[in-house]
XYZ file of C-alpha atoms in Angstrom:
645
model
C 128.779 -15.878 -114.949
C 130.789 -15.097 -111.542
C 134.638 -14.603 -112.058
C 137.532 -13.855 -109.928
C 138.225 -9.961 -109.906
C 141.982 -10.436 -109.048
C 143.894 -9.368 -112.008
C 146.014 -12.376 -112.771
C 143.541 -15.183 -111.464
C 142.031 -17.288 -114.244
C 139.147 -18.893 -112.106
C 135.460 -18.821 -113.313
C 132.346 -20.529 -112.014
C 132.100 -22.966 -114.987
C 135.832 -23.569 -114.685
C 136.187 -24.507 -110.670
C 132.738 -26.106 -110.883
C 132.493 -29.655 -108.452
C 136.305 -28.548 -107.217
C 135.472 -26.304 -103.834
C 136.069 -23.093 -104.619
C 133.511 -20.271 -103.477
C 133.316 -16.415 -104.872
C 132.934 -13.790 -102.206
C 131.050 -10.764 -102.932
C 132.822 -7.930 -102.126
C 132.000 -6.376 -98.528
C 129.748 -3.623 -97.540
C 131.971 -1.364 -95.759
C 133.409 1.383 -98.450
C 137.069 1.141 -96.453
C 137.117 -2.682 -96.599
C 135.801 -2.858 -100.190
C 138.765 -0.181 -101.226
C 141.221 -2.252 -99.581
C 140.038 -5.191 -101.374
C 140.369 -3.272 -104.799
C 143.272 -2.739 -104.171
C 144.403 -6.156 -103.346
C 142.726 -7.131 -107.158
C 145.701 -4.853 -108.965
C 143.511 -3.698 -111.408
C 143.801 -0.693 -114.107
C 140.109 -0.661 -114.769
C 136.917 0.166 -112.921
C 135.787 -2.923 -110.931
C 131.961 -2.817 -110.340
C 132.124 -3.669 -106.325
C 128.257 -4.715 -106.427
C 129.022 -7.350 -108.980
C 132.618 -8.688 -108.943
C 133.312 -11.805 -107.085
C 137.182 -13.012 -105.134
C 137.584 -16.566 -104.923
C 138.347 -18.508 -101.995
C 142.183 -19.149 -103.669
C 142.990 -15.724 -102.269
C 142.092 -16.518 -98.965
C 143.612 -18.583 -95.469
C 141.711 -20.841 -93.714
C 142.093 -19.005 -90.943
C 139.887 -15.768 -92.757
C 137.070 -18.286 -92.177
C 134.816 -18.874 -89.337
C 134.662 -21.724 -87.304
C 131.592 -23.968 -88.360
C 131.422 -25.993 -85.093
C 127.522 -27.347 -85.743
C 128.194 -28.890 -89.122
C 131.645 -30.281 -87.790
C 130.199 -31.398 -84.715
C 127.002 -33.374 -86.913
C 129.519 -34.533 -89.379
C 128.509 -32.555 -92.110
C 130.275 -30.110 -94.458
C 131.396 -27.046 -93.002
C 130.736 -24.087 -94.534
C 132.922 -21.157 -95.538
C 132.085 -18.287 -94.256
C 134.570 -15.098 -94.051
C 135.436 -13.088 -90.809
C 134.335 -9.756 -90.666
C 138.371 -8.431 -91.089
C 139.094 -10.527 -93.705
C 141.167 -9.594 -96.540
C 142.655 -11.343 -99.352
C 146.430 -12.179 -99.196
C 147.369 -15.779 -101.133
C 148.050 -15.548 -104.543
C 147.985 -11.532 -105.358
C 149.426 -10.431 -108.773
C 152.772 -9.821 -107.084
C 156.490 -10.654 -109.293
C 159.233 -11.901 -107.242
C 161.439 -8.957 -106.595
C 158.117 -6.705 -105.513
C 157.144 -5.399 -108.800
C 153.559 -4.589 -109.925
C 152.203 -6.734 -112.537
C 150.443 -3.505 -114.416
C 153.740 -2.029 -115.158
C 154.521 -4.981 -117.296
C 151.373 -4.446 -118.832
C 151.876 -1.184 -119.520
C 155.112 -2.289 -121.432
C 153.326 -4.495 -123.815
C 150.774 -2.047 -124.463
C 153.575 0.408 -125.643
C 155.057 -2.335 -127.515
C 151.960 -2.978 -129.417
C 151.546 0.767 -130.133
C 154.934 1.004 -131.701
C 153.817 -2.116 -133.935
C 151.146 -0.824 -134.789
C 153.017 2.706 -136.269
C 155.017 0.355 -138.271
C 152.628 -1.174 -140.278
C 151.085 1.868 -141.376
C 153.798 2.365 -143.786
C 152.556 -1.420 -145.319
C 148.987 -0.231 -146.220
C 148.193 0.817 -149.587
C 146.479 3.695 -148.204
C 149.290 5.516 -146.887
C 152.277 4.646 -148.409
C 155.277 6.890 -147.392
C 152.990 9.428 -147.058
C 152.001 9.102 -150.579
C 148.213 9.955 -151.405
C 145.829 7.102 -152.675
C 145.913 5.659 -155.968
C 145.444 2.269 -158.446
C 146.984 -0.879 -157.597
C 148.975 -0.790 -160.683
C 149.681 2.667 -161.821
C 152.555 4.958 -160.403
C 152.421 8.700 -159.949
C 154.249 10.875 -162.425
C 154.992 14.192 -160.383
C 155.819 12.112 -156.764
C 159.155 10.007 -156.114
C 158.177 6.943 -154.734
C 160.359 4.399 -153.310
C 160.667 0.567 -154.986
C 160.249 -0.987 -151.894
C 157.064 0.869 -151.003
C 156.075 -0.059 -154.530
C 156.822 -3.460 -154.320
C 154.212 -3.857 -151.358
C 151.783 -1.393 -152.685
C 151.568 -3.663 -156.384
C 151.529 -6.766 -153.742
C 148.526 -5.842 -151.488
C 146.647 -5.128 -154.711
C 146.939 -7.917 -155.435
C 145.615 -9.844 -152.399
C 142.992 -7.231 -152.023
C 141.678 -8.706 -155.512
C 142.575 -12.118 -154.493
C 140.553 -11.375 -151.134
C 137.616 -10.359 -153.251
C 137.676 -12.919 -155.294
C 137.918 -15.769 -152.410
C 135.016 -13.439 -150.991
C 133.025 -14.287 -153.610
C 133.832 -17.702 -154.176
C 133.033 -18.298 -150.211
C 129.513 -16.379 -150.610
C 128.643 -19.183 -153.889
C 129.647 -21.831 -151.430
C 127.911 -20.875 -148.915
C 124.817 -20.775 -151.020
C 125.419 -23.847 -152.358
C 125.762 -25.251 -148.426
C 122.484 -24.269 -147.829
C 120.598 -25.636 -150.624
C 122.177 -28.311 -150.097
C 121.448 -28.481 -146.718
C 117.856 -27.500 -147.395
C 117.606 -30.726 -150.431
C 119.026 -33.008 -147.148
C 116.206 -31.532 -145.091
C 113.841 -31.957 -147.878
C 114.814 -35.674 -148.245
C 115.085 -36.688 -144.616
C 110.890 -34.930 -144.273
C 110.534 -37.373 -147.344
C 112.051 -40.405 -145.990
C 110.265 -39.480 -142.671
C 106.715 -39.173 -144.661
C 107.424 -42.423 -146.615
C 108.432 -44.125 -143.240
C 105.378 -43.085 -141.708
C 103.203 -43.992 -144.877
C 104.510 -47.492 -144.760
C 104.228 -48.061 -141.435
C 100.168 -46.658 -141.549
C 100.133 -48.465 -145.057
C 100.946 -51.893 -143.142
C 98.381 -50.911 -139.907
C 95.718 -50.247 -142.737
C 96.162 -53.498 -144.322
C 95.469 -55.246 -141.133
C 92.736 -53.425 -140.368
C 91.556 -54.004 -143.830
C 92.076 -57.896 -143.178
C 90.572 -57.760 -140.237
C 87.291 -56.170 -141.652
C 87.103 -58.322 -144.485
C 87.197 -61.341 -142.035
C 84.491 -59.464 -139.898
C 82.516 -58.764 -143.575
C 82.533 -63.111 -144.788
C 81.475 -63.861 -141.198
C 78.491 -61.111 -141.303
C 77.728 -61.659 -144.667
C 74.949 -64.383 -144.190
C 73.819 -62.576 -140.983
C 73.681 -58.606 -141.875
C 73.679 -56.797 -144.973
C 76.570 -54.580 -146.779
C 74.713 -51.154 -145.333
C 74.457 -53.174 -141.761
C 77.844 -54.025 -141.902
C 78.927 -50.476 -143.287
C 77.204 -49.087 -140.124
C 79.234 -51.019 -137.843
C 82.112 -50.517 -139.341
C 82.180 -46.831 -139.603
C 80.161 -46.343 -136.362
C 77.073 -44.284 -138.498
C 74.052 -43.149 -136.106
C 72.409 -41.880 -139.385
C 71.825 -44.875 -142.020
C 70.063 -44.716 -145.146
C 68.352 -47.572 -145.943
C 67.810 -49.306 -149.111
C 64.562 -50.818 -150.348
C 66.044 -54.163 -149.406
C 67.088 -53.710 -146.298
C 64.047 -52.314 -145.500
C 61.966 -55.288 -146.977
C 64.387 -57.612 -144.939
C 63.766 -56.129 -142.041
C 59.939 -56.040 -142.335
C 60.377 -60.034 -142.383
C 62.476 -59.859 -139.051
C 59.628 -57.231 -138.108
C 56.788 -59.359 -138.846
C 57.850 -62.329 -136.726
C 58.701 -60.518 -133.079
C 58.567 -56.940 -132.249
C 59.769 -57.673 -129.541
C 62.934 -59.406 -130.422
C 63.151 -57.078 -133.726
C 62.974 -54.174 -130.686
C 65.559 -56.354 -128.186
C 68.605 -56.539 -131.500
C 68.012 -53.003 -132.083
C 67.997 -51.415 -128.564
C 69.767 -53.960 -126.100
C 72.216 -55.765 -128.125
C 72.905 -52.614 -130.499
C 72.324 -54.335 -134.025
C 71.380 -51.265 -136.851
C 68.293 -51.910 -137.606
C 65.537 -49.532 -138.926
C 63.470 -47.712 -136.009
C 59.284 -48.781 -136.487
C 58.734 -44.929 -137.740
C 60.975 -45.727 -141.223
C 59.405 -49.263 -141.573
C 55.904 -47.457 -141.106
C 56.812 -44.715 -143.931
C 58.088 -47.322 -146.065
C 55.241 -48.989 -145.751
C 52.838 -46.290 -146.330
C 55.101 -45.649 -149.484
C 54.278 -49.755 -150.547
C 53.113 -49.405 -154.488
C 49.857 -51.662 -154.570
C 49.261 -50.256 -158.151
C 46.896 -53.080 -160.344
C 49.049 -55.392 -162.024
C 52.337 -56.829 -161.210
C 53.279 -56.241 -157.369
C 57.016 -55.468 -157.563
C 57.575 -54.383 -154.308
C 55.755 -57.927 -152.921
C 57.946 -59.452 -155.232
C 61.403 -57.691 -153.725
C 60.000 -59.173 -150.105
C 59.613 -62.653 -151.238
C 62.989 -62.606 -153.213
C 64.523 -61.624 -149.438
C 62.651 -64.015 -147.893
C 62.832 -67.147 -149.898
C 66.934 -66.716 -151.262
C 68.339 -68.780 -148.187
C 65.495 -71.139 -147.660
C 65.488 -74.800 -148.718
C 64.094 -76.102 -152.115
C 60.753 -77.805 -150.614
C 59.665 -74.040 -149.214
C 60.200 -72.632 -152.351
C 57.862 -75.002 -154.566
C 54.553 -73.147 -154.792
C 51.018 -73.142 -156.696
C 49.496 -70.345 -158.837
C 45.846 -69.845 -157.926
C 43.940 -67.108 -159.406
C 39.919 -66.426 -159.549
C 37.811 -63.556 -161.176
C 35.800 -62.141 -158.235
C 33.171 -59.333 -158.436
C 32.936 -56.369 -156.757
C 30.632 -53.145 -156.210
C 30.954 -51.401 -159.365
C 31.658 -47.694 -157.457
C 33.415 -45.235 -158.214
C 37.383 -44.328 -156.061
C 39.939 -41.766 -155.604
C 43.324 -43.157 -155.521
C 44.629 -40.139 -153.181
C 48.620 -41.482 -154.065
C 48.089 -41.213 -157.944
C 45.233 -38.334 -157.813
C 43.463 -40.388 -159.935
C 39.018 -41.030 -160.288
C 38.975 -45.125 -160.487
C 36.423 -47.151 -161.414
C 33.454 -48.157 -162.162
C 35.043 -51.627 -162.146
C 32.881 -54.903 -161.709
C 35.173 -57.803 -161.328
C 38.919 -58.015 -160.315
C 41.407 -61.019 -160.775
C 43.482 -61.942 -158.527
C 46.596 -64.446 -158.586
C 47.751 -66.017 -155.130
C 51.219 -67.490 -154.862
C 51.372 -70.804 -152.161
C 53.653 -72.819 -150.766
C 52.809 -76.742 -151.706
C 55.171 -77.811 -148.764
C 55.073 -74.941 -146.425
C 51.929 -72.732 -145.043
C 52.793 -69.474 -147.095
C 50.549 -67.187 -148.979
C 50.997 -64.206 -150.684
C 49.027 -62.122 -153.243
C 51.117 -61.152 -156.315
C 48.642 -60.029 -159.021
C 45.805 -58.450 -159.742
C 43.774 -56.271 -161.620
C 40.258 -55.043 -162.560
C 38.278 -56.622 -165.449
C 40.966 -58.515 -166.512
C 40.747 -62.189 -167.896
C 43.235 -64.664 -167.171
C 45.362 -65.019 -170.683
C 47.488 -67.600 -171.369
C 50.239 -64.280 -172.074
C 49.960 -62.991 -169.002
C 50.014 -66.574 -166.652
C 53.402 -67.036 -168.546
C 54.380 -63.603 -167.288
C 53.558 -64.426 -164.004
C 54.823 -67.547 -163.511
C 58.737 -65.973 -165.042
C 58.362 -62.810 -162.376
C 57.345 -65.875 -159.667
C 60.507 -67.798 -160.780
C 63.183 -64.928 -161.296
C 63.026 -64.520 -157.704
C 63.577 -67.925 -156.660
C 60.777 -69.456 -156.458
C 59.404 -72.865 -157.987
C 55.868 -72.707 -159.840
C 54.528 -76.817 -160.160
C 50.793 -76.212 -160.597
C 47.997 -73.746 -161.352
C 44.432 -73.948 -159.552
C 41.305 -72.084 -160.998
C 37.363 -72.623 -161.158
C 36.397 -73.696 -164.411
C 33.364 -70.277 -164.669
C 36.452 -67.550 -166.039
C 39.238 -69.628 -166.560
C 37.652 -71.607 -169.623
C 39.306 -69.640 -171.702
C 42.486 -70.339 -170.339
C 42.218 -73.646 -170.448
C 41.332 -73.974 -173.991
C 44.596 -71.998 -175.074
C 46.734 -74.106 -173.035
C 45.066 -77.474 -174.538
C 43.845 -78.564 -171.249
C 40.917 -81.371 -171.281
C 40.349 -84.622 -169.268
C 42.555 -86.012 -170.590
C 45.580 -83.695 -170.639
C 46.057 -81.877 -167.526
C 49.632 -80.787 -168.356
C 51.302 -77.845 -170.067
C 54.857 -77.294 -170.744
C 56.749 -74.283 -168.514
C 57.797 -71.743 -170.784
C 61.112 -71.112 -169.280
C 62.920 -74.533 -168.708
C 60.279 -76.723 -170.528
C 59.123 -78.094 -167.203
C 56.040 -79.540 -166.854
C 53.256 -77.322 -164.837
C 49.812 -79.281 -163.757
C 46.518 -77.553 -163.827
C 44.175 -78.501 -161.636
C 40.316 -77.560 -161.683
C 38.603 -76.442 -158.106
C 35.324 -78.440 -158.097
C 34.518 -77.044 -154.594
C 34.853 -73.328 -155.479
C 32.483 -74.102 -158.637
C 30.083 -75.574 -157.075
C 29.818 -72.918 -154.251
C 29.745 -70.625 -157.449
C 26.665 -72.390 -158.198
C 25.360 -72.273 -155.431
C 25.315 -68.872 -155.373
C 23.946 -68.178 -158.453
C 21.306 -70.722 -157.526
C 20.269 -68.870 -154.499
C 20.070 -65.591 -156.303
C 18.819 -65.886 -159.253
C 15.908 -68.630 -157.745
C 12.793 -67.386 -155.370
C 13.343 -70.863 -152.975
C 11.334 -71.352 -149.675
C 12.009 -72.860 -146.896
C 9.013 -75.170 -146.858
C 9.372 -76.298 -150.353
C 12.795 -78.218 -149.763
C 12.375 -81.673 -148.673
C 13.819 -82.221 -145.661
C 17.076 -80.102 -147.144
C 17.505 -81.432 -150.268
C 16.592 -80.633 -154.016
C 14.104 -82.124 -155.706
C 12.935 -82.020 -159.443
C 10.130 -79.802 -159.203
C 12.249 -77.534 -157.393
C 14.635 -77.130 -159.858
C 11.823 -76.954 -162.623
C 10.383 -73.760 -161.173
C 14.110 -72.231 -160.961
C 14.103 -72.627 -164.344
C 10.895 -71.414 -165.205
C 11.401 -68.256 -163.051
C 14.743 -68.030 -165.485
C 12.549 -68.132 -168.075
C 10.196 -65.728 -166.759
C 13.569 -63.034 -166.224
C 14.211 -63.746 -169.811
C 10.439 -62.528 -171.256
C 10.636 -59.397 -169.106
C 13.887 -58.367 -170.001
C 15.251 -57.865 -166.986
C 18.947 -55.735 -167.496
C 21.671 -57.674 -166.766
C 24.796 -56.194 -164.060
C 26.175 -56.005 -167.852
C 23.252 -54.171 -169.334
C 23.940 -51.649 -166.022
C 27.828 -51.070 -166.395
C 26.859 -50.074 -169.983
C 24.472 -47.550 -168.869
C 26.464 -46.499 -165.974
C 29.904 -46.054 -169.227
C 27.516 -43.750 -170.887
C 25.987 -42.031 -168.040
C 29.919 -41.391 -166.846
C 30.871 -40.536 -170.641
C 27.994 -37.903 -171.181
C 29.485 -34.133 -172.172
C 33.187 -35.482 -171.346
C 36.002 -33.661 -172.907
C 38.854 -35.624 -174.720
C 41.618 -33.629 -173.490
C 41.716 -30.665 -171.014
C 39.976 -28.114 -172.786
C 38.523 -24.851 -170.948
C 34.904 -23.830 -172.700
C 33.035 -21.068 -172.319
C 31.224 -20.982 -168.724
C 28.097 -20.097 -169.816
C 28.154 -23.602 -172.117
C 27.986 -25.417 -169.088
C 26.491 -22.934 -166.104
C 23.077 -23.889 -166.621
C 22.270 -24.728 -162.998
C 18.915 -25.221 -161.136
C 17.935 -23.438 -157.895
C 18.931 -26.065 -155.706
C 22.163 -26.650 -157.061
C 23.105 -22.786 -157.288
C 21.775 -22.894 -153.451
C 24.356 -26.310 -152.737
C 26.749 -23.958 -154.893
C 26.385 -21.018 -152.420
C 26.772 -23.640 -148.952
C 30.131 -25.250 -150.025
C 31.657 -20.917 -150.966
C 30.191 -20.675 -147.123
C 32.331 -23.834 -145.884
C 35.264 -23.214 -147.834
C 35.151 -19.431 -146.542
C 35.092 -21.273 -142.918
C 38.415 -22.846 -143.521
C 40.263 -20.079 -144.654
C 39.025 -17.510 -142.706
C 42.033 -17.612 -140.600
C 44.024 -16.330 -143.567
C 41.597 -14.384 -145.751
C 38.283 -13.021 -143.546
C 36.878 -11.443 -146.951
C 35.550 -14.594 -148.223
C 32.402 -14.950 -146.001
C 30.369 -13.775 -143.062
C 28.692 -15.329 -140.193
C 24.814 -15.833 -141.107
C 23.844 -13.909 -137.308
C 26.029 -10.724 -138.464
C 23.351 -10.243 -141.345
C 19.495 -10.851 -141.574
C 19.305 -10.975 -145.265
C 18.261 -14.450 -145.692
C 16.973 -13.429 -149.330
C 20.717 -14.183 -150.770
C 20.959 -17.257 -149.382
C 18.279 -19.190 -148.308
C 18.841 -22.267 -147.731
C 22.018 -21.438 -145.422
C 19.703 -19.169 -143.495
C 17.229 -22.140 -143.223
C 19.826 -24.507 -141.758
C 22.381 -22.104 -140.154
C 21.632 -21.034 -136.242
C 23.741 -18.298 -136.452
C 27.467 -20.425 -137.190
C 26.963 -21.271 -140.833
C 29.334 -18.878 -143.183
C 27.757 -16.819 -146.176
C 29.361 -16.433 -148.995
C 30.289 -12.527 -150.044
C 28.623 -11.704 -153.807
C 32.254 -11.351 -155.132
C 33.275 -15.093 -153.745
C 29.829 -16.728 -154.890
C 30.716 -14.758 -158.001
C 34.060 -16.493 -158.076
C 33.073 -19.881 -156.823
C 30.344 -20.177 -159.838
C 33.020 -19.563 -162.286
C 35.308 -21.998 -160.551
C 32.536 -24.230 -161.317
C 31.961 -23.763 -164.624
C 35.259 -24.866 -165.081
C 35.065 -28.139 -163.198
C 31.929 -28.841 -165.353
C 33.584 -27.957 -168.623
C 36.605 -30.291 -167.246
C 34.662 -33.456 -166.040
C 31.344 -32.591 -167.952
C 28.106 -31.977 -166.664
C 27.409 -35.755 -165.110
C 30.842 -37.722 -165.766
C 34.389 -37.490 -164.529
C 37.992 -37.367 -165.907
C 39.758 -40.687 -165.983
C 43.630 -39.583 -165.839
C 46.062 -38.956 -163.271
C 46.011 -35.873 -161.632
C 42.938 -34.697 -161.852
C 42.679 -32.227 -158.872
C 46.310 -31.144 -159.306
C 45.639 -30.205 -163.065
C 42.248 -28.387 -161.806
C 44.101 -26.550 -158.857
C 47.102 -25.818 -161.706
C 44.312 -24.036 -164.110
C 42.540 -22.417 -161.057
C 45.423 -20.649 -159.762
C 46.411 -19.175 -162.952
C 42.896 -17.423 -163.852
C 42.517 -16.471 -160.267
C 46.409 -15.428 -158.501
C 44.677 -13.008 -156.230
C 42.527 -16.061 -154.732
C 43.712 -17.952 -151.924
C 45.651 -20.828 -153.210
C 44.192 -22.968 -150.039
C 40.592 -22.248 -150.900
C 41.420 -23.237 -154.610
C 42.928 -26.575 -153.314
C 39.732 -26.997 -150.836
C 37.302 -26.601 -153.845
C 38.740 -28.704 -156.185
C 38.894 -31.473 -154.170
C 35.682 -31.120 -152.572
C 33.931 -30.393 -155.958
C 35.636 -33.884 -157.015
C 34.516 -35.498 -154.094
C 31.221 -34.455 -154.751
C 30.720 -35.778 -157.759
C 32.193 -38.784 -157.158
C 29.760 -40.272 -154.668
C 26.802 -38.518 -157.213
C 27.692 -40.551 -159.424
C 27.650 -43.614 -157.115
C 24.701 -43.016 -155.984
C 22.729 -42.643 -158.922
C 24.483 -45.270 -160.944
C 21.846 -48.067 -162.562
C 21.712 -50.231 -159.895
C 21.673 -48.270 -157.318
C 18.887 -46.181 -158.907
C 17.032 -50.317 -159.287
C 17.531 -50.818 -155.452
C 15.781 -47.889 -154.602
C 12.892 -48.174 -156.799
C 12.845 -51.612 -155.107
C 12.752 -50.381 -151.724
C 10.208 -47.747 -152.797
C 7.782 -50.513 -154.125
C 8.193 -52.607 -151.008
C 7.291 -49.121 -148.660
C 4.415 -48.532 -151.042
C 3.174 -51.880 -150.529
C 3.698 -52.062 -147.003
C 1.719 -49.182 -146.799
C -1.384 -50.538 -148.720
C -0.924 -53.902 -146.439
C -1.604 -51.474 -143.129
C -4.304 -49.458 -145.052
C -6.166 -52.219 -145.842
């Protein structure tokens, strides 16, 4: 901060500030700075490079003349002559006399106090050495007055202490004090802020709940959740997913315009499509079909929801499946029922039972028709042909003459209707193949008597020669499938159940060679190409086929592979197959833990091929099938004898 260097002058920057006055710096020139020194009248060492000389000290006529700025108008500026030296308002007295020999005077004055009042501390008290406040020495004289003092500053040296003290505690106290008032104002801050993001929330929270009853009808909670929180990952529940198929189902291309244009959250096709694949059609009750219709049907109007139970036994090829979701052999089966929901006053169908070689019960209708009606729907009748159903009928007490039986929810009446036109095609049917009929002997397209006579004497005829019965051949085909089965999953001896014929042990030795193709990637010690060896004496019938790509099983795989077998056989016995779930999961399980140094891929490739194997053997030599081709047999025999002859 500049200040004037003159020894009596009190200006300062901050002081004269906005009132005109400029500091000089002292000039370059040694002889003009001395002479300016000495104009300041000071005792001490004056720094020339810093110290500053107002403009008090000067005349106006130590300053240039500024003739451009007073020519334009503008504020002159000071600026000193070369030979100009400061002159107004020097630390001068009146009669001539310096100003630092009055100084020096109070200096000397102050000196002189200060010798005095060494003779008041309790140090050095009449030259007395140092001792307690309230104790006199015994040897020494000591003056009362000197005593007086001495006992006196004692006593406000303790006092001082004590006030020392006292100031220190209060102090403390001051800032925890001050620290509680900081603490408080933070919490008065953080409970202002709170509120005022407390009342902001509640808006919001009004706001959304608004946004939530207008959606409500329109999207569902995780839709709405989506929007609200701005989520690009959703996880879908089972009925969003089953509400969406609906939307799905009746435009892609709108269902793809809401999603991608307008920005509604809506499943992509690839989650619909694993959902889907995912859909439980186990036999039985169809839950998941159920869960669709309950979406479907909740906002429509009464008349769409009435609907009509219609169910018929149909029958099938009695073969045998695998269910690759459950893991499971199914089958043989011969006839399945099946129950069809539909809509009396709107064109809707939908499937929502069914199940093989199952009779419609009046237990189980009633169980349908409550599932039907839990999710909103409105059962009035029941429709069935009057071949499987007869049964049915009888335990509901339906005749002519009462076509009505009570609902067994809400007592409602339910109305059952026969289906003349599906029984008489079932006639038909039966007519046409159980009856050698002609062209030429139908009358212009109708029936006659002696037509129907000869049907029946051909029935006859089936009767005397005892020709089995599709019942007589599921029988057969039950005990053909039952033969050497285990009850549970019990591992025999191999050689119980290793008693194999050439051709088998030679099919035996060609699926070793094609599961040693698959994993020869990963394991090369399985197999060998047949052109790498000649020696068609260990397996013959791959040399026979092969041209030099088929695999050949090594000794210590075909060694392996025959065991493997022996426990499939011992597993689904020698010419049946294990009914539970599973199956190649539990064979793979047991496979893995006699052989751990065996690829576990080749393990998984066997026992699923070895299943698959047996599976359509067994479909192909089931009763029937083995009937049909003596048939076709007999007919090539007698074509044969027709072209000999």
């Amino acid at each position: 901060m500049s200040a004037c260097a003159v020894a009596t002058c009190p200006n300062y920057h901050r002081k004269t500030k906005g009132k005109g006055i400029i500091y000089h710096i002292f000039p370059v020139c040694p002889n003009r700075s001395k002479i300016w020194i000495s104009k300041c009248k000071r005792q001490d060492h004056i720094n020339v490079k810093y110290a500053r000389i107002c403009s008090d000290h000067f005349r106006p006529s130590d300053y240039m003349d500024d003739m451009k700025n007073r020519l334009l108008g503008l504020n002159q500026k000071k600026i000193l002559k070369p030979d100009a030296v400061p002159s107004v308002n020097l630390p001068l007295q009146d009669n001539g006399e310096d100003i630092s020999s009055r100084s020096e005077r109070k200096r000397s004055i102050l000196r002189e106090a200060k010798i005095r009042l060494k003779c008041l501390s309790p140090k050095k008290v009449c030259e007395t050495p140092s001792m307690e406040p309230f104790t006199t020495p015994t040897n020494e004289k000591i003056c009362s007055s000197c005593f007086g003092t001495q006992k006196e500053n004692a006593l406000l040296l303790e006092r001082i202490r004590f006030l020392e003290k006292e100031l220190e505690k209060t102090k403390e106290e001051t800032k925890k004090n001050q620290r509680k008032k900081i603490k408080e104002m933070k919490t008065k801050a953080q409970i202002a802020r709170i509120l005022t993001e407390n009342k902001s929330l509640k808006s919001e929270v009004k706001k959304l709940s608004k946004i939530e009853e207008n959606f409500k009808n329109i999207l569902t909670a995780t839709q709405i959740n989506a929007v609200i929180e701005n989520k690009s990952k959703i996880k879908w529940t089972a009925e969003d997913i089953s509400r969406h198929l609906i939307i799905r189902s009746i435009s892609r291309r709108a269902y793809e315009y809401w999603r991608n244009q307008i920005g509604i959250p809506l499943p992509s096709a690839s989650t619909l499509k694993r959902w889907c694949s995912k859909f439980s059609c186990r036999p039985g009750m169809l839950h998941d079909v159920f869960l669709v219709m309950q979406k479907t049907f909740h906002s429509k109007p009464e008349a769409e929801r009435v609907c009509i139970l219609s169910f018929d036994e149909m029958h099938i090829d009695r073969k045998i499946c695998y269910d690759v979701s459950e893991d499971q052999i199914l089958g043989p089966f011969s006839k399945v029922q099946l129950v069809l929901a539909r809509g009396i006053m709107a064109g809707w169908k939908q499937p929502v039972f069914f199940n093989f070689d199952t009779t419609m019960t009046k237990h189980l209708l009633y169980e349908i028709i409550k599932k039907i009606e839990e999710k909103g729907l409105i059962v009035k009748a029941i429709v069935s042909d009057l071949a499987g159903s007869s049964t049915l009928w009888k335990e509901l007490e339906i005749t002519s003459e009462n076509n009505i039986f009570i609902h067994p929810l809400n007592c409602r009446k339910i109305w059952a209707f026969a289906d003349p036109p599906h029984y008489l095609k079932l006639l038909r049917n039966h007519f046409l193949d159980t009856v050698n009929t002609r062209e030429d002997s139908i009358n212009e397209g109708y029936l006659t008597a002696d037509i129907l006579k000869n049907a029946f004497a051909e029935i006859d005829i089936q009767e005397i020669h005892e020709i089995p019965s599709e019942e007589d051949d599921l029988v057969a085909f039950e005990n053909l499938c039952s033969e050497e089965f285990p009850m549970e999953w019990k591992i025999d001896e191999p050689s119980n159940y290793c008693g194999m014929t050439f051709s088998e042990h030679e099919g035996l030795k060609y699926i070793a060679g094609y599961i040693a193709s698959r994993v020869r990637s990963k394991d090369s010690s399985l197999g060998y190409f047949s052109a790498e060896k000649t020696e068609s004496e260990s397996a013959p019938w791959i040399y026979a086929l092969s041209k030099g790509g088929l695999t050949v099983p090594t000794e210590a795989w075909l060694k392996i592979t025959e065991e493997m077998e022996c426990l499939f056989v011992s597993i689904h016995g020698k010419s049946g197959y294990h009914s539970g779930k599973n199956v190649t999961k539990q064979m793979i399980k047991i496979l893995e833990e006699k052989y751990p140094d065996v690829n576990r891929k080749a393990i998984k490739i066997f026992s699923r091929l070895r299943t698959f194997i047996r599976i359509r053997y067994l479909n192909r030599n089931s009763p029937k099938d083995i009937r049909k081709s003596e048939k076709k047999n007999e007919q090539v025999v007698e074509i044969q004898q027709l072209m000999s002859v």
